[in-house]
XYZ file of C-alpha atoms in Angstrom:
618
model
C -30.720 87.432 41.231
C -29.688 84.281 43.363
C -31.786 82.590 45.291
C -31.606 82.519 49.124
C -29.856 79.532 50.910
C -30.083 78.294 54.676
C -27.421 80.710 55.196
C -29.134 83.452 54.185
C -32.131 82.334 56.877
C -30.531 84.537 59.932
C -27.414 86.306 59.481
C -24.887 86.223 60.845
C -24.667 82.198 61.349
C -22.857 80.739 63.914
C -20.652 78.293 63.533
C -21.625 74.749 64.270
C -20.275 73.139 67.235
C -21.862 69.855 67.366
C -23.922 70.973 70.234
C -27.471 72.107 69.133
C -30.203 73.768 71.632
C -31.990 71.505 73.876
C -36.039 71.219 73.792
C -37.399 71.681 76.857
C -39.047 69.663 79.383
C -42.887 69.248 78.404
C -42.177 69.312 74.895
C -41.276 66.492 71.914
C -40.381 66.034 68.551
C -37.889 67.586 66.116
C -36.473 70.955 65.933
C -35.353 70.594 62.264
C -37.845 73.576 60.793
C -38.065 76.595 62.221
C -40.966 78.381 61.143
C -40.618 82.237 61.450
C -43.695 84.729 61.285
C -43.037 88.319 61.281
C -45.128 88.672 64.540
C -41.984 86.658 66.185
C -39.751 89.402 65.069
C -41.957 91.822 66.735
C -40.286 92.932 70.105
C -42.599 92.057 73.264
C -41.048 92.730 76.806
C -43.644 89.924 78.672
C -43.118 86.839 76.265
C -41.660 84.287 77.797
C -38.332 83.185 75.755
C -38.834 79.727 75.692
C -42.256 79.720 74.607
C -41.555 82.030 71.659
C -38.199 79.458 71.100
C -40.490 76.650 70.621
C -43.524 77.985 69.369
C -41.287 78.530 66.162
C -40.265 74.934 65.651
C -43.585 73.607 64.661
C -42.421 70.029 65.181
C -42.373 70.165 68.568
C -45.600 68.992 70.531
C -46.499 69.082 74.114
C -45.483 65.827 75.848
C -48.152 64.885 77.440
C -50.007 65.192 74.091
C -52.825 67.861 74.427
C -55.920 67.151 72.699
C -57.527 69.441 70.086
C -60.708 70.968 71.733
C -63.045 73.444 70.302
C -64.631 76.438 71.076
C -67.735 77.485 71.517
C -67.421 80.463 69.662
C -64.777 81.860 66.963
C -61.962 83.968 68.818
C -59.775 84.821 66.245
C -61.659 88.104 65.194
C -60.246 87.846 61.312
C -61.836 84.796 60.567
C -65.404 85.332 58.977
C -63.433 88.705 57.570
C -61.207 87.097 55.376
C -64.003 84.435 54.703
C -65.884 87.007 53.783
C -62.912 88.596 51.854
C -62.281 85.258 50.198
C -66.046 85.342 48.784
C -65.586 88.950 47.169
C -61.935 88.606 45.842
C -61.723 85.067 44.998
C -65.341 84.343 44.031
C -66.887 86.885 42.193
C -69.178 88.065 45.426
C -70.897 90.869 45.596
C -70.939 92.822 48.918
C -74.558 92.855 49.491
C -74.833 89.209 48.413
C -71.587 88.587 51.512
C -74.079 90.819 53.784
C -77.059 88.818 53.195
C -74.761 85.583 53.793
C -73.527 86.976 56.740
C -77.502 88.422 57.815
C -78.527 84.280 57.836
C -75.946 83.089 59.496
C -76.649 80.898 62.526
C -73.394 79.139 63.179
C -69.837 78.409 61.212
C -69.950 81.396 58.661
C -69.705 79.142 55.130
C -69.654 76.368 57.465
C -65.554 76.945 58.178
C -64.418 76.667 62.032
C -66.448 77.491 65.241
C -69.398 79.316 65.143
C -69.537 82.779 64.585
C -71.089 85.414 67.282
C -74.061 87.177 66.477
C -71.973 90.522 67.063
C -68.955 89.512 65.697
C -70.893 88.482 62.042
C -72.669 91.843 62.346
C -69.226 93.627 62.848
C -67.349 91.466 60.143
C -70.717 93.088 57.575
C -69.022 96.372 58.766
C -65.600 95.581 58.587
C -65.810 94.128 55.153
C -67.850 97.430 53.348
C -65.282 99.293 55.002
C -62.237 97.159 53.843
C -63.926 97.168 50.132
C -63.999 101.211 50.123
C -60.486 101.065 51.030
C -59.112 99.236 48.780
C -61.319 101.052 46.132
C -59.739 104.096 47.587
C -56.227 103.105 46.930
C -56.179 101.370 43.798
C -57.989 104.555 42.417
C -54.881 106.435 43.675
C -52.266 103.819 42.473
C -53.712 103.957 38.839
C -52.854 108.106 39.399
C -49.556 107.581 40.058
C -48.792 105.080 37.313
C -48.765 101.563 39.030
C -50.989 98.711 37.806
C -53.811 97.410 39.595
C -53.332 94.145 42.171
C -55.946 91.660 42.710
C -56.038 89.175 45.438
C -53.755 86.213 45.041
C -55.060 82.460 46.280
C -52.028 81.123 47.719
C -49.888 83.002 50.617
C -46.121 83.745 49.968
C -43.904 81.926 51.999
C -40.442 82.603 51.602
C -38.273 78.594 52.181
C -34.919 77.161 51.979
C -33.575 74.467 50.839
C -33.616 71.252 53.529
C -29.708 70.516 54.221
C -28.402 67.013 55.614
C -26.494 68.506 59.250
C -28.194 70.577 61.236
C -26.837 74.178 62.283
C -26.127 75.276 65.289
C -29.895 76.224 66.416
C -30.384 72.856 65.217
C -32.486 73.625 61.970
C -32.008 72.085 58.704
C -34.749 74.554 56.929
C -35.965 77.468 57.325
C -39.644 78.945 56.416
C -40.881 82.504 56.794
C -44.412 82.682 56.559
C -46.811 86.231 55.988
C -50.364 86.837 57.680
C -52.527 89.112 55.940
C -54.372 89.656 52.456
C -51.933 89.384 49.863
C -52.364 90.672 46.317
C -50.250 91.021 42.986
C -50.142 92.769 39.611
C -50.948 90.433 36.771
C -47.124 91.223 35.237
C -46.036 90.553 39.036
C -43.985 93.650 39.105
C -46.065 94.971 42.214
C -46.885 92.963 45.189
C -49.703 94.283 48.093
C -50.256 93.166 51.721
C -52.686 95.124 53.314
C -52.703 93.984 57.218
C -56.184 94.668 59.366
C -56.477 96.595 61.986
C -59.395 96.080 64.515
C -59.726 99.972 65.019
C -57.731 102.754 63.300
C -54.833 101.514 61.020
C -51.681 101.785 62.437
C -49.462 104.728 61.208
C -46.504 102.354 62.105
C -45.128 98.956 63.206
C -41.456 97.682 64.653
C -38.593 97.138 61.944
C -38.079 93.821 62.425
C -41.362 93.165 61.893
C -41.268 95.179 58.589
C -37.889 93.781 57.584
C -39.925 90.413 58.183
C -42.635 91.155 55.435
C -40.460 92.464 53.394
C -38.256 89.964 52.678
C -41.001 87.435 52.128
C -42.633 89.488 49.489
C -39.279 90.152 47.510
C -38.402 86.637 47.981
C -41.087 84.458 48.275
C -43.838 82.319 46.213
C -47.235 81.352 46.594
C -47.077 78.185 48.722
C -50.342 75.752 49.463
C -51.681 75.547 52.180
C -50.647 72.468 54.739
C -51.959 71.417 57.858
C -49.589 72.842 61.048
C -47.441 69.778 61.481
C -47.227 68.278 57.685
C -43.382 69.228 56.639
C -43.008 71.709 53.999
C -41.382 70.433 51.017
C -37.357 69.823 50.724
C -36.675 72.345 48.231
C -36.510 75.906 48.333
C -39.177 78.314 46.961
C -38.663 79.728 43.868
C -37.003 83.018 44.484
C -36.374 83.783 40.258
C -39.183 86.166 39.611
C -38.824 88.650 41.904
C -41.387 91.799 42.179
C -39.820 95.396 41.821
C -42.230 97.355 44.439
C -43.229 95.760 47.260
C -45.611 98.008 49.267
C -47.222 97.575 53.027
C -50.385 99.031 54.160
C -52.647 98.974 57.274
C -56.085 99.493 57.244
C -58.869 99.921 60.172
C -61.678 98.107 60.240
C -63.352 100.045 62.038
C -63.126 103.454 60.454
C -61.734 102.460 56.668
C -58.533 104.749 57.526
C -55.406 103.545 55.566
C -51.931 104.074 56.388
C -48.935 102.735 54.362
C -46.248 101.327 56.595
C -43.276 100.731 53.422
C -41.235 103.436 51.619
C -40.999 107.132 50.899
C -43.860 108.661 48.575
C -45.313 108.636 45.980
C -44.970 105.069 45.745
C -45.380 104.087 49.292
C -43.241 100.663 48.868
C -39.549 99.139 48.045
C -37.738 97.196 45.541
C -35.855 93.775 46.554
C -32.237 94.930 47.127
C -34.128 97.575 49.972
C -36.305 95.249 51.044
C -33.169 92.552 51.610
C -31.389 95.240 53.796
C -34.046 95.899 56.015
C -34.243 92.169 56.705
C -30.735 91.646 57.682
C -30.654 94.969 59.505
C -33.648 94.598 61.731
C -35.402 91.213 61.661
C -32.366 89.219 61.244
C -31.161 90.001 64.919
C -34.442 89.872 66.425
C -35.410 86.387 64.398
C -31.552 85.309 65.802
C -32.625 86.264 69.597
C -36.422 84.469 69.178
C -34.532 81.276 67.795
C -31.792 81.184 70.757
C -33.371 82.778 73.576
C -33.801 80.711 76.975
C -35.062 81.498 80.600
C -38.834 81.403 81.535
C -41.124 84.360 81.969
C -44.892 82.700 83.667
C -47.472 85.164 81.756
C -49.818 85.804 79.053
C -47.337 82.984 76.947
C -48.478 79.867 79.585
C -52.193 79.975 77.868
C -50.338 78.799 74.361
C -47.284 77.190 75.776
C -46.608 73.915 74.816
C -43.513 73.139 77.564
C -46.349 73.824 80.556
C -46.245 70.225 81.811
C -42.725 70.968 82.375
C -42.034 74.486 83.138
C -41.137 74.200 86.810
C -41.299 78.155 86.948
C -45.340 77.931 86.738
C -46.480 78.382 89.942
C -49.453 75.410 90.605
C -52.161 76.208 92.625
C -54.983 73.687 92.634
C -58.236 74.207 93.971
C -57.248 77.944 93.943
C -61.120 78.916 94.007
C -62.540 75.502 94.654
C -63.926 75.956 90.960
C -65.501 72.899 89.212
C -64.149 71.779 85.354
C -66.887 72.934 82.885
C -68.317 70.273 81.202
C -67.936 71.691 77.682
C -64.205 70.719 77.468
C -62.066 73.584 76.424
C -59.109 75.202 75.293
C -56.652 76.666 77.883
C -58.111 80.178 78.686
C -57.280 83.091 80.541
C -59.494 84.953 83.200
C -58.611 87.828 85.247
C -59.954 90.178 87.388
C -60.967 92.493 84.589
C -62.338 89.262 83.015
C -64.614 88.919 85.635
C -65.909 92.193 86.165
C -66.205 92.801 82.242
C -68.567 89.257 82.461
C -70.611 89.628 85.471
C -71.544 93.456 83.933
C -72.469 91.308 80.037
C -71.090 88.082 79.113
C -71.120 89.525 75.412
C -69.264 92.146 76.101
C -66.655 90.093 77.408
C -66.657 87.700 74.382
C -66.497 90.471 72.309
C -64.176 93.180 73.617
C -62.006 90.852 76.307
C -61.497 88.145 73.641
C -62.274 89.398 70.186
C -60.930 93.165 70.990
C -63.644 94.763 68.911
C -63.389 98.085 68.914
C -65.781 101.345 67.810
C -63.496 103.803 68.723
C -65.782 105.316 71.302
C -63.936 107.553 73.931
C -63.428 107.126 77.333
C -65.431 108.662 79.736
C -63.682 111.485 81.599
C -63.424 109.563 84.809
C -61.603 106.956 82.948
C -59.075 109.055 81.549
C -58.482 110.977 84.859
C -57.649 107.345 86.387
C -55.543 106.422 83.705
C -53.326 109.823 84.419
C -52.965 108.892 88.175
C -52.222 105.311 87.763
C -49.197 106.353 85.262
C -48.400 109.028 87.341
C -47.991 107.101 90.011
C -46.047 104.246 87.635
C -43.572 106.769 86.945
C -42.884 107.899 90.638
C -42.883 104.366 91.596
C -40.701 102.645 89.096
C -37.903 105.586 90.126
C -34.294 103.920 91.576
C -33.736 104.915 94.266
C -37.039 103.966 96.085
C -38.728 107.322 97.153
C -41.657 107.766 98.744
C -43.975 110.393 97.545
C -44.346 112.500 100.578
C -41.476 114.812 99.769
C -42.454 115.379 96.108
C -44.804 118.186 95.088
C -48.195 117.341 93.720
C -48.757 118.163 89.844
C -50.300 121.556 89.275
C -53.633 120.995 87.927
C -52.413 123.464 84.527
C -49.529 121.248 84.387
C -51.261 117.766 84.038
C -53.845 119.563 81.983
C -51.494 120.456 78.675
C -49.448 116.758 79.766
C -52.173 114.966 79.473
C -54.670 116.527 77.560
C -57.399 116.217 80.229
C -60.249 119.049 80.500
C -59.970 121.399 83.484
C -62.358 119.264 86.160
C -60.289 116.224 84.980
C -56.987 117.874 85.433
C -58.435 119.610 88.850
C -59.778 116.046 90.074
C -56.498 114.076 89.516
C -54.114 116.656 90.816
C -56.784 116.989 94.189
C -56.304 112.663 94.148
C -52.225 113.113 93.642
C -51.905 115.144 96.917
C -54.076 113.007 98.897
C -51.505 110.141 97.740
C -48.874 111.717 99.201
C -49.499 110.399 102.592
C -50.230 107.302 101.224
C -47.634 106.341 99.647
C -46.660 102.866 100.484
C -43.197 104.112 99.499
C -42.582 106.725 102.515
C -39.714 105.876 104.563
C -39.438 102.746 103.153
C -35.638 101.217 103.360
C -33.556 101.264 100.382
C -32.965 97.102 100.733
C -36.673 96.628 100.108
C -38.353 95.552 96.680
C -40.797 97.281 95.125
C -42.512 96.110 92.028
C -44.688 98.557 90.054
C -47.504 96.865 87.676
C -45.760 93.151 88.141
C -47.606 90.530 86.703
C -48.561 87.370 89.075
C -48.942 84.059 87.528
C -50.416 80.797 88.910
C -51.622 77.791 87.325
C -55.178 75.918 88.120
C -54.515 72.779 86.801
C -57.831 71.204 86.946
C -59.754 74.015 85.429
C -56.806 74.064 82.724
C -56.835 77.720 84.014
C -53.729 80.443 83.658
C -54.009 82.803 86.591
C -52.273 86.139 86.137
C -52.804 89.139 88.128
C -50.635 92.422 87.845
C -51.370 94.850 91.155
C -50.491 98.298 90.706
C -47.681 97.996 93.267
C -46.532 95.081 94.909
C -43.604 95.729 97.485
C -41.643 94.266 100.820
C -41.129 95.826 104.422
C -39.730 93.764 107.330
C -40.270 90.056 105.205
C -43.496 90.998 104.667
C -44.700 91.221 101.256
C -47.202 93.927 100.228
C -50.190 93.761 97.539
C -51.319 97.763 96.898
C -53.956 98.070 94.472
C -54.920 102.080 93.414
C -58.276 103.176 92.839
C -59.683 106.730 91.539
C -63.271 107.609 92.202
C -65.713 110.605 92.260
C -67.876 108.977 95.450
C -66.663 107.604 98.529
C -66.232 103.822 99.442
C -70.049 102.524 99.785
C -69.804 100.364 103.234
C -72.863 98.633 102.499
C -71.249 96.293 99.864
C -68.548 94.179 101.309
C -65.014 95.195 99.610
C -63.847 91.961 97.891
C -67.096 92.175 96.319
C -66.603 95.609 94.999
C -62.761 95.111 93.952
C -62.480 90.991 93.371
C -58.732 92.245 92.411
C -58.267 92.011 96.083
C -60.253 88.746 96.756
C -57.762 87.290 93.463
C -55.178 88.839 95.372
C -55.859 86.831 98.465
C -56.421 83.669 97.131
C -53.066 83.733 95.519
C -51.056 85.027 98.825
C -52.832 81.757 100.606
C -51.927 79.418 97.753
C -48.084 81.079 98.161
C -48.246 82.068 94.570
C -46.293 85.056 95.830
C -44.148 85.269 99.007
C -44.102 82.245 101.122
C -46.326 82.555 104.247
C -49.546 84.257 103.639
C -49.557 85.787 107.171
C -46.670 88.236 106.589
C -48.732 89.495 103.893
C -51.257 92.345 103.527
C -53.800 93.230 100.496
C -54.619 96.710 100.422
C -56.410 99.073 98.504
C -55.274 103.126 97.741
C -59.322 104.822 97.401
C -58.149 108.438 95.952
C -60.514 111.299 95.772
C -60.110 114.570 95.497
C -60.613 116.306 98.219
C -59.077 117.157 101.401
C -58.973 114.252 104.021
C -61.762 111.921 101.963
C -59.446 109.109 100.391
C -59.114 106.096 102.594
C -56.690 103.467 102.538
C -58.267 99.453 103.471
C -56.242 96.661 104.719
C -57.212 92.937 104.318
C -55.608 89.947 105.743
C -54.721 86.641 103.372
C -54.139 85.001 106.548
C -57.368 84.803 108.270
C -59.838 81.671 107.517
C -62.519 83.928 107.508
C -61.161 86.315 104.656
C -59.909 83.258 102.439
C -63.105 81.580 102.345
C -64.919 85.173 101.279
C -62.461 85.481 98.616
C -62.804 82.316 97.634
C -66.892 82.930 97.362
C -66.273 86.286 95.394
C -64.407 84.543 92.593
C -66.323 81.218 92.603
C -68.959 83.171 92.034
C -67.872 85.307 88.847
C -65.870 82.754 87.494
C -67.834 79.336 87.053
C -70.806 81.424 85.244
C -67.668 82.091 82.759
C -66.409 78.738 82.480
C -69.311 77.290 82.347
C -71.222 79.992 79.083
C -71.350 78.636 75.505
C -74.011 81.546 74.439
C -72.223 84.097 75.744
C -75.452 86.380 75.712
C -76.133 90.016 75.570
C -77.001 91.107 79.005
C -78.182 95.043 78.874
C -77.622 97.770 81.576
C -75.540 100.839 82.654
C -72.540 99.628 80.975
C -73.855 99.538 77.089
C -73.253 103.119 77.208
C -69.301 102.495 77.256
C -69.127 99.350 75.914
C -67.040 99.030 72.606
C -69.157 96.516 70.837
C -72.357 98.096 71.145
C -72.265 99.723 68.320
C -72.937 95.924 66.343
C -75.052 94.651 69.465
C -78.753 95.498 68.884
C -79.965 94.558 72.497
C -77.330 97.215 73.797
C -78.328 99.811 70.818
C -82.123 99.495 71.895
C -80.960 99.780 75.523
C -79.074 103.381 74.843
C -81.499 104.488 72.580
C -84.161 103.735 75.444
C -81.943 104.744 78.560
C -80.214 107.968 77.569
C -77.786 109.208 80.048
C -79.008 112.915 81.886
C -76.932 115.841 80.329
C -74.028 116.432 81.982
C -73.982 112.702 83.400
C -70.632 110.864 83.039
C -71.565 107.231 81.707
C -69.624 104.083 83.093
C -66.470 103.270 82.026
C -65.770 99.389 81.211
C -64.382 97.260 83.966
C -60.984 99.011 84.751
C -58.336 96.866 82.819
C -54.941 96.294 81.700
C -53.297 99.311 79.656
C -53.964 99.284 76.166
C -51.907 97.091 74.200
C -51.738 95.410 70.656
C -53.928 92.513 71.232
C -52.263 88.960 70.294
C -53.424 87.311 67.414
C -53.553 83.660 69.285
C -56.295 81.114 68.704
C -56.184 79.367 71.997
C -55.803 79.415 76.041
C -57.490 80.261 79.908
C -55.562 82.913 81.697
C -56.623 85.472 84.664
C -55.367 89.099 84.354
C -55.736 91.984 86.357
């Protein structure tokens, strides 16, 4: 079987016209390697292309240099895992000798990185016992079937060509596809594993490309040491002569033990080299070839690991958006949004812990939760429609229909049809003009730069009428507005929403602009809709209060303590946070009662698996 060449890297090749891709402004170095993970072939709608361009040429560095800074805290939730993995597979652990490791710990877990949670070492004892059962689980099963048993292997596969003299025309001279995950082998190397964690249930599927990605670096590639991030990789090209014949994939969930294998038909549950080959140059191929060429900015989530911010031009700046002081525990670029804020004022462990680490216990939503969640996409759908049309004309979903939909119980399904009718003369939409925009969950960014602070904010509808631009933020509840708390207080989405209008982060003269927020209820005549004006002094400096006063207590934490109330009941962390246990176990809700639901936040999504950044979301 021959060995791959540079060619081979991303088919088809272009042909080389002397002209290679420009870097950026804001960044430096040489674009000779590009390094390709499969989470780069995984398709994602808000990267911005010329973060995920760069961020695969490892040889590139911010210009001006960025400093490494720490954290207070581990964020990458896998860490102490695979640490703990390492000590089991590798070293001969037992799991109750890991646990009692993992029990003392007070700090850097086998004194590796930053410091390890209290929570997040207590989940990681979970997450490991459940992991070990697993894979107990499914070797017992391979056995059955006739395959030989894999154990862990040291070094990761990496899949490299060979380092040629002339550039191509993305400008690389090498290539080198890299794996994330725990790897294992047979001892005749006929059979190679990777079994990729999932924080809650495993994942019954993942993208092609991404899949085409692992594949081919399993059939083709060899155990590679481990380098720092900007060493260069050796000239040759890996060793591509022993090739396994089954290559399987499997996801597991931490936080359940479920397993679900992602390659191949059954029984075997995995793919041979000449299969896995094809699924490379069928799916990851083309997305690998638009990662490596794409251009164009898109401000978001990407800014907090971006190493072309100095330079993007496309980043809104708005200094002194809060009047917010720099912490004095230098930092990484972060992220904060409104969610952020509310999830941190209610427990700053939660938000360590579910905002940043996305731990997970697969506890429900409450039912008002769910109901909200079926409005706001409702709505979404409506909204996004071209034409523009306003919901006034439309009929209100039957309370039978959203109930089989959506799977919501019949006071659920009764409740959000009753708040779905009340929109209807709301609607922001009615008898607007065609020529008008309207922008349905669009994501705001802004930059602080001396809180090294990523602003993003996505409003549930943001839209024009006459030049004036229009911030509409939707909100379900069972009770009515409570008058006695002022409403920026209650919803800092619209005091974040403010603050950017004045600092022109969106539309150009704050006082053609209008914040507003949609309060749906269910019955008959009881929603309200509020107005609030980004022009007035009076309003800016209250906003700017509200968020100074959430965010600097978040800046400013290193502990990142348990603080116990209300909100244990729904939090999904509490099930490895003892103060929040004790607080449940001492404050159980009345029958009938429907608990809190977290801090309303984004949609669900796959979290990213980045280890730095400040950002704010909505």
């Amino acid at each position: 079987m021959r060995s791959p060449t540079v060619l081979d890297a991303f088919l088809p090749m272009p042909p080389f016209t002397g002209v290679t891709m420009q870097n950026p402004p804001g960044v430096t170095g040489d674009d000779w390697l590009i390094r390709a993970s499969p989470r780069m072939a995984r398709p994602d709608a808000a990267a911005c292309p010329t973060h995920r361009r760069i961020a695969m040429r490892p040889q590139l560095v911010a210009e001006p240099a960025v400093p490494f800074l720490s954290t207070p805290y581990e964020e990458f939730w896998f860490v102490p895992l695979f640490t703990a993995l390492d000590l089991v597979e590798h070293h001969g652990w037992s799991v109750e000798r890991v646990h009692t490791q993992l029990r003392g710990t007070r700090g850097p877990f086998r004194g590796r990185g930053a410091p390890v949670h209290p929570v997040h070492l207590a989940w990681t004892a979970d997450a490991l016992e459940r992991y070990i059962e697993a894979r107990t689980r499914e070797q017992a099963a391979a056995e059955e079937s006739g395959l030989p048993p894999t154990t862990a292997v040291r070094l990761p596969w990496t899949w490299r060509t060979r380092r040629t003299g002339a550039p191509d025309a993305r400008g690389a001279r090498q290539y080198e596809h890299t794996l994330w995950g725990r790897m294992y082998a047979s001892a005749d190397g006929t059979v190679r594993d990777l079994w990729l964690p999932s924080l809650g249930r495993a994942k019954s599927s993942r993208p092609e490309a991404e899949l085409g990605a692992v594949a081919q670096v399993m059939a083709y590639g060899a155990p590679t040491p481990r380098r720092r991030a900007r060493d260069e990789p050796p000239a040759e090209a890996t060793d591509a002569t022993r090739s396994p014949a089954l290559v399987r994939i499997f996801d597991v969930g931490c936080a359940d033990g479920s397993v679900e294998p992602l390659l191949g038909a059954a029984p075997r549950f995995g793919e041979g080299p000449v299969e896995a080959r094809k699924r490379f140059e069928g799916y990851a191929v083309p997305a690998f070839l638009a990662a490596t060429t794409a251009t164009g900015t898109r401000p978001g989530e990407s800014c907090v690991d971006c190493k072309a911010l100095a330079g993007c031009t496309d980043l809104r700046r708005t200094p002194g958006l809060w009047g917010g002081r720099p912490p004095s525990f230098a930092r990484k670029r972060r992220s904060v949004s409104a969610w952020d804020l509310r999830l941190y004022a209610e427990c700053p462990a939660q938000y360590h812990l579910v905002r940043r680490l996305h731990l997970n216990d697969l506890s429900t939503e409450n039912d008002g939760a769910r109901r909200g969640r079926v409005v706001d996409s409702w709505l979404d759908t409506r909204h996004g429609e071209r034409p523009v049309r306003g919901c006034r004309d439309r009929a209100a979903p039957a309370p039978a229909a959203l109930r089989s939909e959506t799977g919501l119980d019949d006071a659920s399904a009764r409740e959000a049809a009753g708040m779905l009718a009340e929109h209807r003369l709301l609607c922001p939409l009615n008898g607007l003009d065609a020529d008008e925009r309207v922008l349905v969950q669009h994501r705001v960014t802004a930059y602080v730069p001396e809180l090294d602070v990523v602003v993003l904010a996505v409003p549930d509808l943001v839209y024009t009428h006459r030049g004036r631009w229009i911030w509409r933020e939707t909100k379900t509840s069972a009770r009515p507005l409570w008058d006695r708390e002022p409403l920026l207080r209650t919803y800092p989405q619209l005091a974040l929403g403010v603050l950017l209008f004045h600092a022109r982060a969106l539309g150009d003269d704050p006082r053609r602009s209008w914040v507003e927020l949609e309060h749906l209820r269910e019955g008959h005549g009881e929603s309200r809709l509020e107005r609030v004006d980004p022009g007035r002094a009076e309003i800016v400096d209250e906003a700017r209060d509200v968020i100074v006063g959430l965010a600097q207590p978040l800046l400013d934490d290193t502990t990142y303590e348990p603080r116990t109330g209300r909100h244990c009941h729904s939090c999904q962390a509490r099930t490895w946070c003892r103060p929040g246990t004790a607080y449940v176990a001492d404050h159980p809700p009345p029958p009938g009662a429907d608990v809190p639901s977290p801090a309303h936040g984004p949609k669900p999504s796959v979290p990213p698996q980045s280890r730095g950044g400040v950002a704010v979301h909505d």
